XYZ file of C-alpha atoms in Angstrom:
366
model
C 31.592 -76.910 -77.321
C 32.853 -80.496 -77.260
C 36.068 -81.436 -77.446
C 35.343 -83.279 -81.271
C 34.310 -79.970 -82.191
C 36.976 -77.593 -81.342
C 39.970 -79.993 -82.569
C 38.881 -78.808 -86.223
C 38.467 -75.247 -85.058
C 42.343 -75.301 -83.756
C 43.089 -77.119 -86.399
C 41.637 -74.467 -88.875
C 43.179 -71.737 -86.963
C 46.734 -72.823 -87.327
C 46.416 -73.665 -91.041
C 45.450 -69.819 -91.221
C 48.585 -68.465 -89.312
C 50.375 -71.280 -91.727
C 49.585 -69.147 -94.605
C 51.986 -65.970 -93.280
C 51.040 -63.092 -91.575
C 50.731 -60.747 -94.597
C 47.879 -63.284 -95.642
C 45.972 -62.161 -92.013
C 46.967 -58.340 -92.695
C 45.461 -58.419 -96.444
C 42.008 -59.989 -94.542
C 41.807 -57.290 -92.317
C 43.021 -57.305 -88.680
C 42.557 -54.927 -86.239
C 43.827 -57.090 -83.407
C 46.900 -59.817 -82.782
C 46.404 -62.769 -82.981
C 46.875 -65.010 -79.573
C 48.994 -67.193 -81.643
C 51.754 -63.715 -81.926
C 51.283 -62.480 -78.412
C 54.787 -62.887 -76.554
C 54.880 -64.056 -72.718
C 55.184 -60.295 -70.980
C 58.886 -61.014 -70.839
C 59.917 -61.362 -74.057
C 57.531 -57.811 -75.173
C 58.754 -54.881 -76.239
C 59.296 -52.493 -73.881
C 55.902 -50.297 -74.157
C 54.993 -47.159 -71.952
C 50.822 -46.913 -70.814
C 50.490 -44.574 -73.697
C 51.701 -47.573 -76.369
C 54.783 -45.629 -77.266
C 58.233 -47.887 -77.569
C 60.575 -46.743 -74.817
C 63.643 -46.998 -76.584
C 67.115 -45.588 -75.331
C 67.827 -41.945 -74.802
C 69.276 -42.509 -78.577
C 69.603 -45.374 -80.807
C 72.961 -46.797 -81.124
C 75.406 -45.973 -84.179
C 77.258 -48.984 -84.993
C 81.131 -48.246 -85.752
C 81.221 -47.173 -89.358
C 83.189 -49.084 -92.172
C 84.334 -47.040 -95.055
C 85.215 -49.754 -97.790
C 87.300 -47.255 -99.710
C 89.352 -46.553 -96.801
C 89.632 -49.988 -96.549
C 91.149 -50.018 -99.883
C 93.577 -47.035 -99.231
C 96.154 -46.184 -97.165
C 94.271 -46.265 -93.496
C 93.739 -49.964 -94.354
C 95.521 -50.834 -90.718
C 93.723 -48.532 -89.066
C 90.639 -49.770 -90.093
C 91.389 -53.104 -89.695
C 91.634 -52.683 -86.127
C 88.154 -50.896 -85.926
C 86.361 -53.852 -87.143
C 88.529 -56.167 -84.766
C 86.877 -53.793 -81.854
C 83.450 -53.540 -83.905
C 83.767 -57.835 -84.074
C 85.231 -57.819 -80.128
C 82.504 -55.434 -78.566
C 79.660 -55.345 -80.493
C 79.750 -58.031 -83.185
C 77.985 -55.573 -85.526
C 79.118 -52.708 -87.789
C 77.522 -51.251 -90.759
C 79.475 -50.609 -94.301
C 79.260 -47.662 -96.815
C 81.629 -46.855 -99.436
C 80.603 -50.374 -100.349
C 80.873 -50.620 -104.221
C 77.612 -51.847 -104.801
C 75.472 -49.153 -106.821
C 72.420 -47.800 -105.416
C 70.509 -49.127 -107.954
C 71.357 -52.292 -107.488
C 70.289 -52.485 -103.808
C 67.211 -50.003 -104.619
C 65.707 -52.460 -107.112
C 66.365 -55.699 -105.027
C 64.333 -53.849 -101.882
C 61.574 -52.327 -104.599
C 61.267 -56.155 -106.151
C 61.051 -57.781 -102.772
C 58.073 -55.382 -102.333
C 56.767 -56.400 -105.145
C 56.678 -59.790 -104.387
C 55.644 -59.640 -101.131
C 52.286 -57.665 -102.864
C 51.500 -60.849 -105.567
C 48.466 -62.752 -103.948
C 48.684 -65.529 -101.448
C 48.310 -68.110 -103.984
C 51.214 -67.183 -106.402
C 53.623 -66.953 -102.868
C 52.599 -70.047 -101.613
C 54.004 -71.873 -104.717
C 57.298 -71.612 -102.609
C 55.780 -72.920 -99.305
C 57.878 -75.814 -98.373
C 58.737 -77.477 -94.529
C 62.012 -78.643 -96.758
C 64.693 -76.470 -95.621
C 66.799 -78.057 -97.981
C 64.689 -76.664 -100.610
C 66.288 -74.125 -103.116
C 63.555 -71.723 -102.539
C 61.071 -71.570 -99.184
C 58.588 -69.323 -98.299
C 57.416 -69.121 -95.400
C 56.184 -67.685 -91.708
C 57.286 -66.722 -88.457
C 60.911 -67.799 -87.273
C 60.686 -71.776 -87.573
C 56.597 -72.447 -88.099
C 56.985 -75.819 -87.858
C 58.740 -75.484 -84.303
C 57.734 -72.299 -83.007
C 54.985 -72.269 -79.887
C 54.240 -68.478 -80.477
C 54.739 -66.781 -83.816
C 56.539 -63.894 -85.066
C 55.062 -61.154 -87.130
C 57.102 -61.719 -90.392
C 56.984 -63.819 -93.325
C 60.339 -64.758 -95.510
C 61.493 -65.695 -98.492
C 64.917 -67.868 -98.796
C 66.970 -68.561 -101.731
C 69.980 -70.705 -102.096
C 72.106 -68.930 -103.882
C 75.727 -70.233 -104.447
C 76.544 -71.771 -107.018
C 73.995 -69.551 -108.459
C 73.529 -70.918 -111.888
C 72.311 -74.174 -109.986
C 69.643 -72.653 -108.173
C 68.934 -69.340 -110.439
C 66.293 -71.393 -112.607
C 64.242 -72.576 -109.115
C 63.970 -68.710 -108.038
C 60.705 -66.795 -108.274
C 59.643 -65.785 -111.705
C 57.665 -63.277 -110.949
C 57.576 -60.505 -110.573
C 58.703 -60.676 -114.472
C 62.031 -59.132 -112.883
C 62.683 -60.656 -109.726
C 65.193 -62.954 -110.953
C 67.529 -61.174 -112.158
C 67.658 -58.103 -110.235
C 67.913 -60.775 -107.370
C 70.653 -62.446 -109.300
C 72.492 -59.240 -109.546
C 72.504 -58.485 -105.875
C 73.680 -61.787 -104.893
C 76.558 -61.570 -107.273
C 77.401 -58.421 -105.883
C 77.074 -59.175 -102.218
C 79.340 -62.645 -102.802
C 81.633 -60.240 -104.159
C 81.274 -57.577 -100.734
C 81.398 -60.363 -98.458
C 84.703 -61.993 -100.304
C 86.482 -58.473 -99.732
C 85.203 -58.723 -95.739
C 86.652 -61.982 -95.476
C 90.263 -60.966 -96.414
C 89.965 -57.902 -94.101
C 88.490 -60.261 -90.789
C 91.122 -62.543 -91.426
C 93.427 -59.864 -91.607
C 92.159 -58.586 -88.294
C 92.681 -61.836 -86.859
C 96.387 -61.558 -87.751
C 95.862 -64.832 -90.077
C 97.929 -64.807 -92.869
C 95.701 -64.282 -96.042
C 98.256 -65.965 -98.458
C 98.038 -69.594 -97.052
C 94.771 -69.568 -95.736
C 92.833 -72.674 -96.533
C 89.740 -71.455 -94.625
C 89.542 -68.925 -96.823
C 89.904 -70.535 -99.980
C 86.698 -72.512 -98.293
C 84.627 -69.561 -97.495
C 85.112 -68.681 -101.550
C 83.127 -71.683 -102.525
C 81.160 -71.565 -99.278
C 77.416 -71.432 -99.007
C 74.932 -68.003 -99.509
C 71.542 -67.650 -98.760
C 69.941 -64.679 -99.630
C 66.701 -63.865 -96.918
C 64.090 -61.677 -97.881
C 62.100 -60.072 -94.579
C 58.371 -59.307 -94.468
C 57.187 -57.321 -91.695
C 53.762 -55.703 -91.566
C 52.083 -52.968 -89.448
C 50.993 -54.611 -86.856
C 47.841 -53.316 -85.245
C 49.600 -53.924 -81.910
C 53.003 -53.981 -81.911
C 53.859 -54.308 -78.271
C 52.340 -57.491 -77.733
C 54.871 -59.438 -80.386
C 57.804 -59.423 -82.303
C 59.227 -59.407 -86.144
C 62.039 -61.969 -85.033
C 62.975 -63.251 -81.338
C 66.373 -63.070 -79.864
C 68.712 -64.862 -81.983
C 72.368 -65.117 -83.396
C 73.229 -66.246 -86.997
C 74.320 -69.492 -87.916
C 76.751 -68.798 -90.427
C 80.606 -67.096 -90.931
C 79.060 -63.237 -91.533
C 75.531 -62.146 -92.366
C 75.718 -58.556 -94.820
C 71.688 -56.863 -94.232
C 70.296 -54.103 -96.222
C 67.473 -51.981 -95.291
C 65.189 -49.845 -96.018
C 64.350 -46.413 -93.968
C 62.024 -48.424 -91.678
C 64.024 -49.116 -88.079
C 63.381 -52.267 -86.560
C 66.305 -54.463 -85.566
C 67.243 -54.137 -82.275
C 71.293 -55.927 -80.909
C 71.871 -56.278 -76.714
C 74.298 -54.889 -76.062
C 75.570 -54.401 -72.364
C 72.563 -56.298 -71.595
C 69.984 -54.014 -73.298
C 67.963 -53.746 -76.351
C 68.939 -50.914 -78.227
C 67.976 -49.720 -81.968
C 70.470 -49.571 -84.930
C 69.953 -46.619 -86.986
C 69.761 -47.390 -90.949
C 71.674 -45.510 -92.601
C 70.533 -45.499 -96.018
C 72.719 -46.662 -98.610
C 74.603 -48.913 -96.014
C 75.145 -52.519 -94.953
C 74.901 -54.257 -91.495
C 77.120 -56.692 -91.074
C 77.341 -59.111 -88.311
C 79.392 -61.915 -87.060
C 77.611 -65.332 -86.936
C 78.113 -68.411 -84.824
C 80.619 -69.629 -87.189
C 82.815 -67.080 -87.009
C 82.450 -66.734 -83.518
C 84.046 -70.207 -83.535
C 86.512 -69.547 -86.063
C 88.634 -66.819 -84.104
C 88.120 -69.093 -80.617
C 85.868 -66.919 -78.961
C 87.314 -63.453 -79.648
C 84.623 -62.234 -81.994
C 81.357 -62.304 -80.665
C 77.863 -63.950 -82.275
C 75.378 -61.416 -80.476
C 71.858 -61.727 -80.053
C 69.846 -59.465 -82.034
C 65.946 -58.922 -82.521
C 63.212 -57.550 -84.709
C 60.230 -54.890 -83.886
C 57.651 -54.064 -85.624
C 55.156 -50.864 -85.975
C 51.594 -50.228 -86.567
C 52.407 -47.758 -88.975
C 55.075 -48.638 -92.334
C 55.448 -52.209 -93.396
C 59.127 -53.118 -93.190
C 61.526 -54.729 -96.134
C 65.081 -56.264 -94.932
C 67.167 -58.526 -97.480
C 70.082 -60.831 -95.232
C 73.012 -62.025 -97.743
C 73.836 -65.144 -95.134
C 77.258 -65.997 -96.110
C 79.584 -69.357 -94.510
C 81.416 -72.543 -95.269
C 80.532 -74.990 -97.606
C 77.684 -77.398 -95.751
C 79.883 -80.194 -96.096
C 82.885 -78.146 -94.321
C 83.852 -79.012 -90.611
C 83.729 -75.781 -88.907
C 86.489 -75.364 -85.748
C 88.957 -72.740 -84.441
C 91.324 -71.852 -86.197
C 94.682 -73.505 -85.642
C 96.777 -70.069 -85.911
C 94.974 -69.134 -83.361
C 95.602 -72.060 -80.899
C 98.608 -72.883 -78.619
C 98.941 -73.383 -75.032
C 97.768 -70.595 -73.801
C 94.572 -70.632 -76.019
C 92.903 -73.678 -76.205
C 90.221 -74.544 -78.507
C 86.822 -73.328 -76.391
C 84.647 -74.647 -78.989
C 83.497 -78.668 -80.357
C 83.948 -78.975 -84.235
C 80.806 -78.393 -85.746
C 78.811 -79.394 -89.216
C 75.647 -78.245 -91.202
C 74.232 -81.799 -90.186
C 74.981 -80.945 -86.501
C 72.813 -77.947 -86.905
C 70.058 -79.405 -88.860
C 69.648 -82.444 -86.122
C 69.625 -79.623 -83.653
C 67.158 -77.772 -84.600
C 64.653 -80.470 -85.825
C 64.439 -81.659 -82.251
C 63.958 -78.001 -80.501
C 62.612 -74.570 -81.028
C 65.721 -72.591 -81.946
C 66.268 -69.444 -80.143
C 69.081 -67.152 -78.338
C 72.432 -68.796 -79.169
C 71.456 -72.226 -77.751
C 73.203 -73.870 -80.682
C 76.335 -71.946 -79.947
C 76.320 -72.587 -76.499
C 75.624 -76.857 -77.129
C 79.296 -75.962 -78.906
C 80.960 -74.821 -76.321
C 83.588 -76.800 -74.423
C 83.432 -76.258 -70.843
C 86.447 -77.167 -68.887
């Protein structure tokens, strides 16, 4: 074949793994796609027989009870998410307040809109990532050299009455059952934020970057993953830490995300019912250093399709994000650069985004 006659063959190819991965699953697929396969490397850990060698057991994240939290082993608990932020940068919530209807319906409506056809999804579609609402493929499709086996939907959603009427509207329900769960989750992640800053001994009463993280930004990320007809070849999402101040995940019974920790890949259990919540890069900046941003990745299966829902939760986009002051003298100096949305955004438009590159390009080494 000459060369003026495969450039529209590539060409047509990689408009098709533009349209999402749920698009190639719906046309039949009993294979992956080159464009997913993963340098060995980066794989899964598979045995001959295809089976996932995962660790002897999965890991259970330190536990949150919110209504301890609320009681009178507030102290104590404030000093197991200091070690949860210190050592693992993950713990999972329960006890949370939110009903489990509420988090039920937004999983069961993500489903359902995850099932429309292509063509009613791919109203969202949208390179824009300033764009209220983007659907889309992958990790970063625009940037990304190999794909990932998930497609996404992202929705601004703070101040929510500004971006409320931009949101899907169907399924006939989606809005406001979505509504509902970000209210509730800005409400979660505005109780986490007094307890962290607690943690951090910062004094909640005269605490400006608090105030800020009030009228901060939230972006609500719905999940897509699949079966996969081979699921050690690829991934859901590659190695990667958060941008923002704290990510809050639910899930449903369908494992898949995987933190290192101690320089492994090990599972997280879902506990149903629960939240994960993890520090982001911002956060990691805030406190100097002391709580950690950790990478984390997705798997998928051949076997149950997987739904996730990330509340992604941080400073307003116009906020300058540094260390925190109380938590500098002279014998803690600030390890990280001030940082900005725009920072961000001219970082990533220029590379493929992956591990905590950005993070590290933050970094101030002495």
């Amino acid at each position: 074949m000459s060369p003026t006659m495969i450039a529209p063959v590539v060409v047509e190819e990689n408009n098709r793994y533009q349209k999402g991965v749920k698009h190639l699953c719906d046309n039949g697929l009993t294979k992956v796609p080159t464009k997913y396969i993963w340098p060995e490397p980066d794989r899964p850990i598979f045995t001959k027989s295809d089976k996932l060698t995962k660790p002897k057991q999965n890991l259970k994240l330190p536990i949150i009870d919110f209504a301890e939290l609320l009681g009178p082993n507030r102290s104590h608990v404030l000093r197991t998410i200091a070690e949860a932020c210190e050592t693992y940068g993950f713990f999972q919530v329960v006890n949370h307040g939110m009903g489990g209807d509420v988090s039920r319906n937004m999983i069961e409506v993500c489903k359902k809109f995850f099932e429309l056809p292509y063509e009613e999804r791919s109203k969202y579609m949208t390179s824009d990532m300033s764009a209220p609402v983007r659907y889309g493929t992958s990790f970063n499709q625009n940037k990304d050299n190999v794909f990932c086996w998930r497609d996404f939907l992202k929705l601004y959603a703070h101040p929510l009455p500004d971006y409320l009427p931009y949101w899907p509207s169907s399924p006939s329900d989606f809005r406001s059952l979505a509504a509902t769960y970000a209210t509730e989750t800005r409400e979660m992640f505005e109780m986490m934020v007094k307890a962290i800053m607690e943690s951090l001994e910062i004094d909640g009463d005269d605490n400006e970057a608090a105030k800020e993280l009030k009228e901060g930004s939230q972006m609500v990320v719905v999940n897509c993953y699949p079966p996969c007809p081979e699921p050690e070849l690829t991934l859901g999402m590659p190695p990667h830490s958060d941008y923002g101040f704290l990510t809050l995940l639910l899930q449903d019974d369908v494992e898949g995300l995987q933190i290192l920790y101690r320089d492994e890949w090990v599972t997280i259990d879902p506990i149903p019912g629960s939240f994960v919540i993890n520090v982001g890069d911002h956060l990691e900046i805030f406190s100097n250093g002391r709580y950690k941003s950790v990478l984390h990745r997705v798997l998928v299966n051949s076997t149950k399709p997987r739904i996730s829902v990330a509340s992604l939760h941080s400073f307003p986009l116009t906020s300058v994000v540094k260390p925190s002051p109380k938590l500098i003298d002279e014998h803690n100096q600030p390890q990280y650069m001030d940082t900005d949305f725009a920072t961000f955004l001219q970082y990533i438009s220029t590379r493929e985004p992956k591990w905590k590159n950005f993070l590290e390009s933050r970094k101030i080494h002495i």
